[in-house]
Structures are given as structure tokens and as C-alpha cells.
PDB file of C-alpha atoms in Angstrom:
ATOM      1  CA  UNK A  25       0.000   0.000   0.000  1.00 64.00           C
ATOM      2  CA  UNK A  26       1.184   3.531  -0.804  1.00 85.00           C
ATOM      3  CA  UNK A  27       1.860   5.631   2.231  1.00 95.00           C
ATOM      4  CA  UNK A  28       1.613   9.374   3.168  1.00 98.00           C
ATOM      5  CA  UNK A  29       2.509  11.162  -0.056  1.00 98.00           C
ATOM      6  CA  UNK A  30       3.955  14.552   0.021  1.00 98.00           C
ATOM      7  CA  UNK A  31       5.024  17.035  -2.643  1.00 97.00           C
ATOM      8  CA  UNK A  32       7.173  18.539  -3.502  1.00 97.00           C
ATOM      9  CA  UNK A  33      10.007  17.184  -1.590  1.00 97.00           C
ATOM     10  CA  UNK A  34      12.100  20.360  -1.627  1.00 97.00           C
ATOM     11  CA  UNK A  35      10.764  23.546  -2.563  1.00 97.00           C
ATOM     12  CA  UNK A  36      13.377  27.068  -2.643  1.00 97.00           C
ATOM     13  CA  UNK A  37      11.463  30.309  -3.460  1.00 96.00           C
ATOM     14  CA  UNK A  38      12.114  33.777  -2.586  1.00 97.00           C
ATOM     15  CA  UNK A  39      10.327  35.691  -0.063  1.00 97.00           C
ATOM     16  CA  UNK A  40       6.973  37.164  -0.567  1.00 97.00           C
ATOM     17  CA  UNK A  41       5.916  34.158  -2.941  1.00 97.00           C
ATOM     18  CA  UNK A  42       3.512  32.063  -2.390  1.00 97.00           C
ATOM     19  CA  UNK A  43       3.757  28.658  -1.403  1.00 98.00           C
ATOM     20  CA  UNK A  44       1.666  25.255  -1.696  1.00 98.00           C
ATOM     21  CA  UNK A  45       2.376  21.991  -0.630  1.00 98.00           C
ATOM     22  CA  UNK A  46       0.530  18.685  -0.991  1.00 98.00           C
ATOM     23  CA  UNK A  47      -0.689  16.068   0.759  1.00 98.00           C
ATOM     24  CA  UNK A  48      -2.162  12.578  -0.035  1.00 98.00           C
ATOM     25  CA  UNK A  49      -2.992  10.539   3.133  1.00 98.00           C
ATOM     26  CA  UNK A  50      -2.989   6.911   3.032  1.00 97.00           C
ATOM     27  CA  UNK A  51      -6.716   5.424   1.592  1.00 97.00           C
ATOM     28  CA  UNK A  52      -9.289   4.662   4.157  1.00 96.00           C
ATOM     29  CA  UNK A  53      -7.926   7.134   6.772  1.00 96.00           C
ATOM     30  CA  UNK A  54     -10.120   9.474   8.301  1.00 95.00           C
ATOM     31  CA  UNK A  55      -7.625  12.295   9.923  1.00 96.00           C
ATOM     32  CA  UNK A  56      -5.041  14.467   8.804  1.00 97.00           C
ATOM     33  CA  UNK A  57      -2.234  16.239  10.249  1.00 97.00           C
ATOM     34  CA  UNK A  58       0.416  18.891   9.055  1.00 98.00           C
ATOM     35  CA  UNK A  59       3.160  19.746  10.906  1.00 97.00           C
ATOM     36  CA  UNK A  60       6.322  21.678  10.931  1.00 97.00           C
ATOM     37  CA  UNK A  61       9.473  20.727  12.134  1.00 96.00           C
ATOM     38  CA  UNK A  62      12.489  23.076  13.150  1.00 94.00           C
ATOM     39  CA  UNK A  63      15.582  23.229  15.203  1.00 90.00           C
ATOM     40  CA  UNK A  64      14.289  25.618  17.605  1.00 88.00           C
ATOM     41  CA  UNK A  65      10.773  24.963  17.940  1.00 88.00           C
ATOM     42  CA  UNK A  66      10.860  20.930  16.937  1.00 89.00           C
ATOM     43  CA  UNK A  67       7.642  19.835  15.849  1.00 93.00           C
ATOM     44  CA  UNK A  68       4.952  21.649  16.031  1.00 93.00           C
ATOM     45  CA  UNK A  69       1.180  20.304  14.936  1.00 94.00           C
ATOM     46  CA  UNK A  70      -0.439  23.368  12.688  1.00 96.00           C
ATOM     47  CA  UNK A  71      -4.224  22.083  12.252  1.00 97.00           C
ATOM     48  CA  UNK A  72      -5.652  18.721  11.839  1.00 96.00           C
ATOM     49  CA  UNK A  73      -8.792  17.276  10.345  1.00 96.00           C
ATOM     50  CA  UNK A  74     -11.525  14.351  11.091  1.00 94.00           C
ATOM     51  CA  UNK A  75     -13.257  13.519   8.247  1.00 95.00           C
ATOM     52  CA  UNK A  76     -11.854  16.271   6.012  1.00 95.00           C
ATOM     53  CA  UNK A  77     -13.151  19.358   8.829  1.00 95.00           C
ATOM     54  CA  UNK A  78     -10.728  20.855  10.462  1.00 96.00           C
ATOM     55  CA  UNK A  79     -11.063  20.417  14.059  1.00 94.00           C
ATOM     56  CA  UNK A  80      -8.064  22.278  15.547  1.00 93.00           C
ATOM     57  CA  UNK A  81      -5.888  25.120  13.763  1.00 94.00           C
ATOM     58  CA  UNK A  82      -4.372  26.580  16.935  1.00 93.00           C
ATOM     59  CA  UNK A  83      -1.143  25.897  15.952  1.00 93.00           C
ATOM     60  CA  UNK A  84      -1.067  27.756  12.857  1.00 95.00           C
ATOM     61  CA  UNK A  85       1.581  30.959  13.066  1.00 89.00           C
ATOM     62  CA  UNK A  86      -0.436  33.467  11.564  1.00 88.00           C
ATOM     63  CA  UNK A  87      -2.985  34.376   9.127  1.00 93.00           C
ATOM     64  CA  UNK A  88      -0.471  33.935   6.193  1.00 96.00           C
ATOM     65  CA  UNK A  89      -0.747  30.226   6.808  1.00 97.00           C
ATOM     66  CA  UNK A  90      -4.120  28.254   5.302  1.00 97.00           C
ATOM     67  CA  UNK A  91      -4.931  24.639   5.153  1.00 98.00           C
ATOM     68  CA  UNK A  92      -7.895  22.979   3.025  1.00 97.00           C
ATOM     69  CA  UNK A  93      -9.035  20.132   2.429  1.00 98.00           C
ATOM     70  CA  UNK A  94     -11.428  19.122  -0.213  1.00 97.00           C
ATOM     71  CA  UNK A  95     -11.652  15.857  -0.086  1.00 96.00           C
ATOM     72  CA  UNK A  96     -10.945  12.398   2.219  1.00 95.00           C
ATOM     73  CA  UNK A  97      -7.556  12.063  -0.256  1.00 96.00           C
ATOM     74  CA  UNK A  98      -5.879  15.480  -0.999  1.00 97.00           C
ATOM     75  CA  UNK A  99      -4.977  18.370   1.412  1.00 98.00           C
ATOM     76  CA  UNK A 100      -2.811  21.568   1.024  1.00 98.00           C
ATOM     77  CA  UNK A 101      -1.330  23.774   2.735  1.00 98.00           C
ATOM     78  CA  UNK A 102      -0.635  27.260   1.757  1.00 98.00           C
ATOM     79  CA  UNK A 103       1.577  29.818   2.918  1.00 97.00           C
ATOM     80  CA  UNK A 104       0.812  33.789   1.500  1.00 97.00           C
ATOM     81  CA  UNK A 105       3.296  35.347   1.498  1.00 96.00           C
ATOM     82  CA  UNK A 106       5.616  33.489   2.675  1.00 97.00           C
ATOM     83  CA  UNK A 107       8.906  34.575   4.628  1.00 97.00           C
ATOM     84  CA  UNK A 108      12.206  33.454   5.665  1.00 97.00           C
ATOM     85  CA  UNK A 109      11.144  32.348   8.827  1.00 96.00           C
ATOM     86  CA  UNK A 110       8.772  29.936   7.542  1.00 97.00           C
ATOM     87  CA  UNK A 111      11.648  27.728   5.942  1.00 97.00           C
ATOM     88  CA  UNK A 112      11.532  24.387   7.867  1.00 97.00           C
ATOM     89  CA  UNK A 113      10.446  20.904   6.589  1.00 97.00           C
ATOM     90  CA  UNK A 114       6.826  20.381   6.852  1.00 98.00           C
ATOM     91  CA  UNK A 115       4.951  16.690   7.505  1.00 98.00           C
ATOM     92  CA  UNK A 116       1.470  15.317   6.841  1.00 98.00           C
ATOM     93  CA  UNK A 117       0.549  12.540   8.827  1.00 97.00           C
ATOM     94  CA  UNK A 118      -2.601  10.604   8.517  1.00 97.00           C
ATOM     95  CA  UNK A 119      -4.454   8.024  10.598  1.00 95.00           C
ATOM     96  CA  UNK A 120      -7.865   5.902  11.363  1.00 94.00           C
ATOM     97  CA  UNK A 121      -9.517   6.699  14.268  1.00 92.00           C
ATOM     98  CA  UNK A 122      -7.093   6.164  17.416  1.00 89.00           C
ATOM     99  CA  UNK A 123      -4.735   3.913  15.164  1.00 92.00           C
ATOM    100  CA  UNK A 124      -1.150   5.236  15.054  1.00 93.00           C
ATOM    101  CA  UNK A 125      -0.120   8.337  12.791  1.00 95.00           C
ATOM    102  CA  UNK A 126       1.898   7.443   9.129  1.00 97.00           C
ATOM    103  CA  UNK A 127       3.936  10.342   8.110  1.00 97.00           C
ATOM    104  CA  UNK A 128       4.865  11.176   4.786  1.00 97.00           C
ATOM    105  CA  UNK A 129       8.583  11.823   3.847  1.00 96.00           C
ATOM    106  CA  UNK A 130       8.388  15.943   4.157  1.00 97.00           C
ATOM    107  CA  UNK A 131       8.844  18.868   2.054  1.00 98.00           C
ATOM    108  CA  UNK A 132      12.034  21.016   2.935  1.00 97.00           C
ATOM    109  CA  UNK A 133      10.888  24.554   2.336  1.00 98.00           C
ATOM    110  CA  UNK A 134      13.321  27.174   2.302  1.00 98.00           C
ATOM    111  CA  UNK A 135      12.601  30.981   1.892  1.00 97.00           C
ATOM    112  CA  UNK A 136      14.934  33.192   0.567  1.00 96.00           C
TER     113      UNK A 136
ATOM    114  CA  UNK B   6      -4.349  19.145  27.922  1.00 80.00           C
ATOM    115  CA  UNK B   7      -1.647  16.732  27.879  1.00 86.00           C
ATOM    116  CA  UNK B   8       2.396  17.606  28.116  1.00 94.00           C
ATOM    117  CA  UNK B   9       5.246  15.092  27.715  1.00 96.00           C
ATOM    118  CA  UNK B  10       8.400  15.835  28.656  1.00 97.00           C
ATOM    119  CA  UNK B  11      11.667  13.609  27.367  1.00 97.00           C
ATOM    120  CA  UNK B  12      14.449  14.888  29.729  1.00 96.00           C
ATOM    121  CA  UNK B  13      17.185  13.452  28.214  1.00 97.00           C
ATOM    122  CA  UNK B  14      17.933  15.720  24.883  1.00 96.00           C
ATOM    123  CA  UNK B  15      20.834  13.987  23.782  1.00 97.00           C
ATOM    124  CA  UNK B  16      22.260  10.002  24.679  1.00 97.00           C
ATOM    125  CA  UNK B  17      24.779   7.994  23.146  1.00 97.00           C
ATOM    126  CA  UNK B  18      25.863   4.130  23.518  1.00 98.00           C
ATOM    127  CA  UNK B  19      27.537   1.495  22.223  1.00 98.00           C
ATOM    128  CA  UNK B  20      27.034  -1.024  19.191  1.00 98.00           C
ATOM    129  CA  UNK B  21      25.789  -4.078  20.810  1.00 98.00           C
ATOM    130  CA  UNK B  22      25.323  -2.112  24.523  1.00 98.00           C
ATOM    131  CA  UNK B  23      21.449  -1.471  25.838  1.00 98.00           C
ATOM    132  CA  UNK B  24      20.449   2.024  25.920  1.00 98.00           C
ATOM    133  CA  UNK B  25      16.702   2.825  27.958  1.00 98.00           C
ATOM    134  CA  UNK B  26      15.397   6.701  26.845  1.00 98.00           C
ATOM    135  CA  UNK B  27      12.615   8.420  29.222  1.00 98.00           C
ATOM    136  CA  UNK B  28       9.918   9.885  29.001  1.00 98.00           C
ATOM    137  CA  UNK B  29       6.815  11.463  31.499  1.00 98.00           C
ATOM    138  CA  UNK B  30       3.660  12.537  30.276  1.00 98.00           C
ATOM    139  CA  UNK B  31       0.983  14.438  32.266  1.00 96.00           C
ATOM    140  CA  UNK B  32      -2.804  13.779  31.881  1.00 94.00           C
ATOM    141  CA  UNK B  33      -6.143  13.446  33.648  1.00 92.00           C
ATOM    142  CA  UNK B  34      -7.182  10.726  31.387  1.00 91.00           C
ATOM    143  CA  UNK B  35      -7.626   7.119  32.023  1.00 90.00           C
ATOM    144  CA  UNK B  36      -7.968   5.838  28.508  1.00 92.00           C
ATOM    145  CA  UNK B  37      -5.086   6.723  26.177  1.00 95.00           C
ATOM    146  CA  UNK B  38      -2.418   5.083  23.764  1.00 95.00           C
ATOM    147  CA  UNK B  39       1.602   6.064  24.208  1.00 97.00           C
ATOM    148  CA  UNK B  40       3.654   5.932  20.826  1.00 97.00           C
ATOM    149  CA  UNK B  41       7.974   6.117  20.504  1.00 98.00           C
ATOM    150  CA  UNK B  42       8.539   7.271  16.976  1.00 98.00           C
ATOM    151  CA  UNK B  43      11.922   7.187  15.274  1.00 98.00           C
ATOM    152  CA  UNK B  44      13.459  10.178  12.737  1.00 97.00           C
ATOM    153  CA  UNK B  45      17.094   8.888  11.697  1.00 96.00           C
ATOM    154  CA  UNK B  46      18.582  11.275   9.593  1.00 93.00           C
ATOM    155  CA  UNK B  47      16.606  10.680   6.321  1.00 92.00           C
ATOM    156  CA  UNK B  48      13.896  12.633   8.257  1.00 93.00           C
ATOM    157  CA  UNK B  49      11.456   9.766   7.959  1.00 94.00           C
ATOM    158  CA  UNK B  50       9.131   9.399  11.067  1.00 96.00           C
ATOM    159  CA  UNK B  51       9.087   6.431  11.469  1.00 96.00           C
ATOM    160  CA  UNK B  52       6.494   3.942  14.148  1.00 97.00           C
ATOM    161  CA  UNK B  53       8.593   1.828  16.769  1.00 98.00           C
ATOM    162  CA  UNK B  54       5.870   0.721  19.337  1.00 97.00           C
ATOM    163  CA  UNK B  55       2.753   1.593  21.070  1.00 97.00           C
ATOM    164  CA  UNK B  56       1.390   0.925  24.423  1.00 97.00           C
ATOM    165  CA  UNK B  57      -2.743   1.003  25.322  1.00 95.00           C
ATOM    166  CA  UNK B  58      -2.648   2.789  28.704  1.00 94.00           C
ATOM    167  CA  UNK B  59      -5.323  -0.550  29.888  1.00 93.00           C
ATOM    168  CA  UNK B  60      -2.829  -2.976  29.067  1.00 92.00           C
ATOM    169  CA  UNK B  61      -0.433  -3.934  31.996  1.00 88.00           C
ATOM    170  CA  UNK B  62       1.981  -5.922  29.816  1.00 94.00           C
ATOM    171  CA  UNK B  63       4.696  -3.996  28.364  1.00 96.00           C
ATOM    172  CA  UNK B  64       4.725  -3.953  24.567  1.00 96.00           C
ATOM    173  CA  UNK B  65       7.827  -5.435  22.897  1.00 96.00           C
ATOM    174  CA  UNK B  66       8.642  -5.286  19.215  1.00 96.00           C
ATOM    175  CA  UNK B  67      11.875  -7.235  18.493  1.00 96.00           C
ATOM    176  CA  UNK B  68      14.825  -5.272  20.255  1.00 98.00           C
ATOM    177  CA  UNK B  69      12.620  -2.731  20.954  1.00 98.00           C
ATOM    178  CA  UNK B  70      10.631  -2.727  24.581  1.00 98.00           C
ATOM    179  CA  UNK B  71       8.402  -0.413  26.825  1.00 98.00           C
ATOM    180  CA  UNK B  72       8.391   0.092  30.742  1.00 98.00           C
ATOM    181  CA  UNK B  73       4.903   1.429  31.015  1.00 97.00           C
ATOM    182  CA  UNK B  74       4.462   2.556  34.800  1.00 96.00           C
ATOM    183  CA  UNK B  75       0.807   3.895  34.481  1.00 95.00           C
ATOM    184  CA  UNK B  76       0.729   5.461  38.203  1.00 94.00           C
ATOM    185  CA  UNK B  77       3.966   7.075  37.637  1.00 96.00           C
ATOM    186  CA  UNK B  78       3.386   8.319  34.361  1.00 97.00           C
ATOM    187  CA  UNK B  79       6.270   6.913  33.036  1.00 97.00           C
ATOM    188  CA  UNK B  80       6.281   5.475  29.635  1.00 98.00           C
ATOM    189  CA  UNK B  81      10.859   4.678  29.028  1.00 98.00           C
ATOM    190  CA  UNK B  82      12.121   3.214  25.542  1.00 98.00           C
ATOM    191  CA  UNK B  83      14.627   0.496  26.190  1.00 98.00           C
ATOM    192  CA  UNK B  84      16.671  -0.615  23.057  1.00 98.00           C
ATOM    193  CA  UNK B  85      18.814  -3.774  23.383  1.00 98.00           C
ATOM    194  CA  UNK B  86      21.492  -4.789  21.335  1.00 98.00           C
ATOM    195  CA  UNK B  87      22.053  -1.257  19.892  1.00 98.00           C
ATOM    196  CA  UNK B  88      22.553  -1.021  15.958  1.00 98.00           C
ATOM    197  CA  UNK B  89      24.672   1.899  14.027  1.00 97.00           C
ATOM    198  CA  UNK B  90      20.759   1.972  12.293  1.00 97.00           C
ATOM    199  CA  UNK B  91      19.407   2.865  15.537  1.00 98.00           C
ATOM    200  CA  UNK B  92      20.789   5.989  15.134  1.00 98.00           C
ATOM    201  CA  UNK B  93      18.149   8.366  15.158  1.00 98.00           C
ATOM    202  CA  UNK B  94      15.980  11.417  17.426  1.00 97.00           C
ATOM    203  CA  UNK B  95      13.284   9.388  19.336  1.00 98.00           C
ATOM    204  CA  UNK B  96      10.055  10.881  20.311  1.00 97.00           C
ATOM    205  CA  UNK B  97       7.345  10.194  22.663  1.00 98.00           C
ATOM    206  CA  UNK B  98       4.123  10.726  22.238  1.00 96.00           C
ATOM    207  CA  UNK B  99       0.122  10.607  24.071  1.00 95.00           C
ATOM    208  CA  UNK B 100      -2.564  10.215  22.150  1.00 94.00           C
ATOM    209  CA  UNK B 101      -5.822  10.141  24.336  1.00 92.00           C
ATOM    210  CA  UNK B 102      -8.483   7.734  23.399  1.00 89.00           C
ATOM    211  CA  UNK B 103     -12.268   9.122  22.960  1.00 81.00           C
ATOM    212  CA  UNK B 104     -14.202  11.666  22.690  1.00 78.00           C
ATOM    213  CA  UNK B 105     -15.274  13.746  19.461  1.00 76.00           C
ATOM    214  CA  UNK B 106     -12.269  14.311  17.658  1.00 76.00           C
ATOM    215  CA  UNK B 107      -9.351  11.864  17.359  1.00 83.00           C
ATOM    216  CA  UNK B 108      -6.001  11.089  16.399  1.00 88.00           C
ATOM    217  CA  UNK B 109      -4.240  13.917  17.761  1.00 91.00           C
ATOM    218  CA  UNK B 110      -0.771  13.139  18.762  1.00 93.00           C
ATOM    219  CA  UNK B 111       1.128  15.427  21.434  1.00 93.00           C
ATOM    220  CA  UNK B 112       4.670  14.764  21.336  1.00 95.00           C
ATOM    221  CA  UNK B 113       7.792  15.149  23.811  1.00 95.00           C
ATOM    222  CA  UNK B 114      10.868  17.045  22.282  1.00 95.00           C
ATOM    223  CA  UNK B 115      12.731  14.153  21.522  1.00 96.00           C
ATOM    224  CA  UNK B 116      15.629  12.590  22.635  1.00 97.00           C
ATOM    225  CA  UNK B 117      18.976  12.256  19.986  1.00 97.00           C
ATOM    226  CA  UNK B 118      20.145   8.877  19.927  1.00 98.00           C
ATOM    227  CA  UNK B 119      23.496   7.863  18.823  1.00 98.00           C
ATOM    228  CA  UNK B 120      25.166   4.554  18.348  1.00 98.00           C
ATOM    229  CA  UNK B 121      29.188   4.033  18.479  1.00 97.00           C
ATOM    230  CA  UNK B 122      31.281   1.354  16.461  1.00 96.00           C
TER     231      UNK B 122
END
């Protein structure tokens, strides 16, 4: 079975852009997780979703960050505009129920 | 809400040696599920075992075992027979069981982990 797919797996852009990255959780699951992971601040959860609502976006730095999801097998997250401070790698997990998270392999984002 | 806290930020041990990691976790719940996780440098995160908080018996996955002291809130990663591919940050996490919403993980800051020749 395919796991967590992520894309891209590196992005560089310059500051002010904006910025999308992709998630495909793993078929059948029912929640969703990004997260962002940095030397200083670890890893942090952003928002999650049950059933393709988000239930919890606390962790999300500031209005320039977004997260939708459309449907039980594609998420995004979106950063506008985006700044140097939001380089880091990001990860979407996914999971059934109370059934152990699956990550996918990251995107490095770095923000010139 | 729930906190877990891995005191030990960095260990190290020897190929072949045993190596236990801690971790504590504060909750008011009776019902949850504790997780390690692995990230070795190819930033994968990556399952190692789980515990159900109603179980008494320790879960064991191959070299990898728990000491789940439910009272204490103590929930320690003991690896035997290290491996150079053991190398990796280790995380603990709570994820409580329940309720409306689920899956969220809350994770400790992680522990670095690395194995000597």
C-alpha cells in the first residue's frame, strides 16, 4: 500500500511568494495532520482534520498560513506570502480513528 | 491538555550495549495510547511501538521494549542490542483515546540517539 505522499520534496522560493504543498494521506484514513518541524521549535502540529473538517488550527503561526481540504484524499497547505522564517520541513501525517499516525517523507521549504 | 516531557535531549551508547530513553507525560485521562517514533537522519518518522494505557503488559517489538508505569506516568524506551541503524531522534508521544475528535498526537521534544562502532 502507498503511504503518506507529500510534494514537492524540496521547494526554494524567494520571499513574498507564495507557497503550496501537498498532501495525499494513506486510503481509508479518516484524519489528517500537518506539521512543521524546526531546530528551535521541533515539531509543532499546525491544524488537523476528522473527516476532512478541520477540528483544531491553533497551531497555525499566523494568518499567512491556510490549510484545506477538499476531499478524504488530498490536502494543502498554503503559505501567502511566505517569509524566511517559515523555511523548515513540513509533515502530513494521517491516521484511522485512534490507530497510530503514518507520516509522509516531508517537504524542505526554504525561503529566501 | 496533555504535556510530555523527554528529559534526556541527547544520549549515546555502544554497538551491541542497551540504551533505555525516558519519558513522562501528564494527563487526567484514564484511557489513552503512548507511541515512541523514530526520525534517523533521512527525516522519515518512522512507528517503533505503542502501548494502550489498559494494558499492563509492556509492549515489545523485536529489540525494541516499553516500561509502562501507568501510576507514575512513566512510559521509558529500552533498546537492546544497539545497531549503528538505531541511530536516530526518538520521540514520545500521548494520544488520548475518545471523545469527538481523534487522532491527535502530542509529542515530547525528543531525545537524539546515537550509536558508536
Amino acid at each position: 500500500d502507498a503511504g503518506v505522499i507529500q510534494s514537492p520534496r524540496h521547494e526554494v522560493t524567494e520571499m513574498g511568494q507564495e507557497v503550496t504543498l501537498r498532501c495525499k494521506p494513506i486510503s481509508g484514513h479518516n484524519s489528517l495532520f500537518w506539521y512543521r518541524q524546526t531546530m528551535m521549535r521541533g515539531l509543532e502540529l499546525l491544524i488537523y482534520f476528522n473527516n476532512n473538517v478541520p477540528i483544531d488550527d491553533s497551531g497555525m503561526p499566523e494568518d499567512r498560513f491556510s490549510a484545506k481540504m477538499p476531499n478524504a484524499s488530498f490536502s494543502t497547505l498554503k503559505i501567502q506570502p511566505s517569509e524566511p522564517r517559515d523555511s523548515a520541513v513540513y509533515f502530513c501525517a494521517s491516521s484511522l480513528y485512534w490507530e497510530p499516525q503514518h507520516f509522509g517523507d516531508g517537504t524542505r521549504l526554504s525561503i529566501l | 491538555a496533555q504535556t510530555v516531557t523527554q528529559s534526556q535531549p541527547e544520549m549515546s551508547v555502544q554497538e551491541a550495549e542497551t540504551v533505555t530513553l525516558s519519558c513522562t507525560y501528564d494527563t487526567s485521562e484514564n484511557n489513552y495510547y503512548l507511541f515512541w517514533y523514530k526520525q534517523p537522519p533521512s527525516r522519515q518518522m518512522i512507528l517503533v511501538i505503542r502501548q494502550e494505557a489498559y494494558k499492563q503488559q509492556n509492549a515489545t517489538e523485536n529489540r525494541f521494549s516499553v516500561n509502562f508505569q501507568k501510576a507514575a506516568k512513566s512510559f521509558s524506551l529500552k533498546i537492546s542490542d544497539s545497531q549503528l541503524g538505531d541511530t536516530a531522534m526518538y520521540f514520545c508521544a500521548f494520544m488520548k483515546s475518545g471523545g469527538t475528535s481523534y487522532g491527535k498526537l502530542t509529542f515530547g521534544q525528543g531525545t537524539i540517539l546515537t550509536v558508536h562502532p
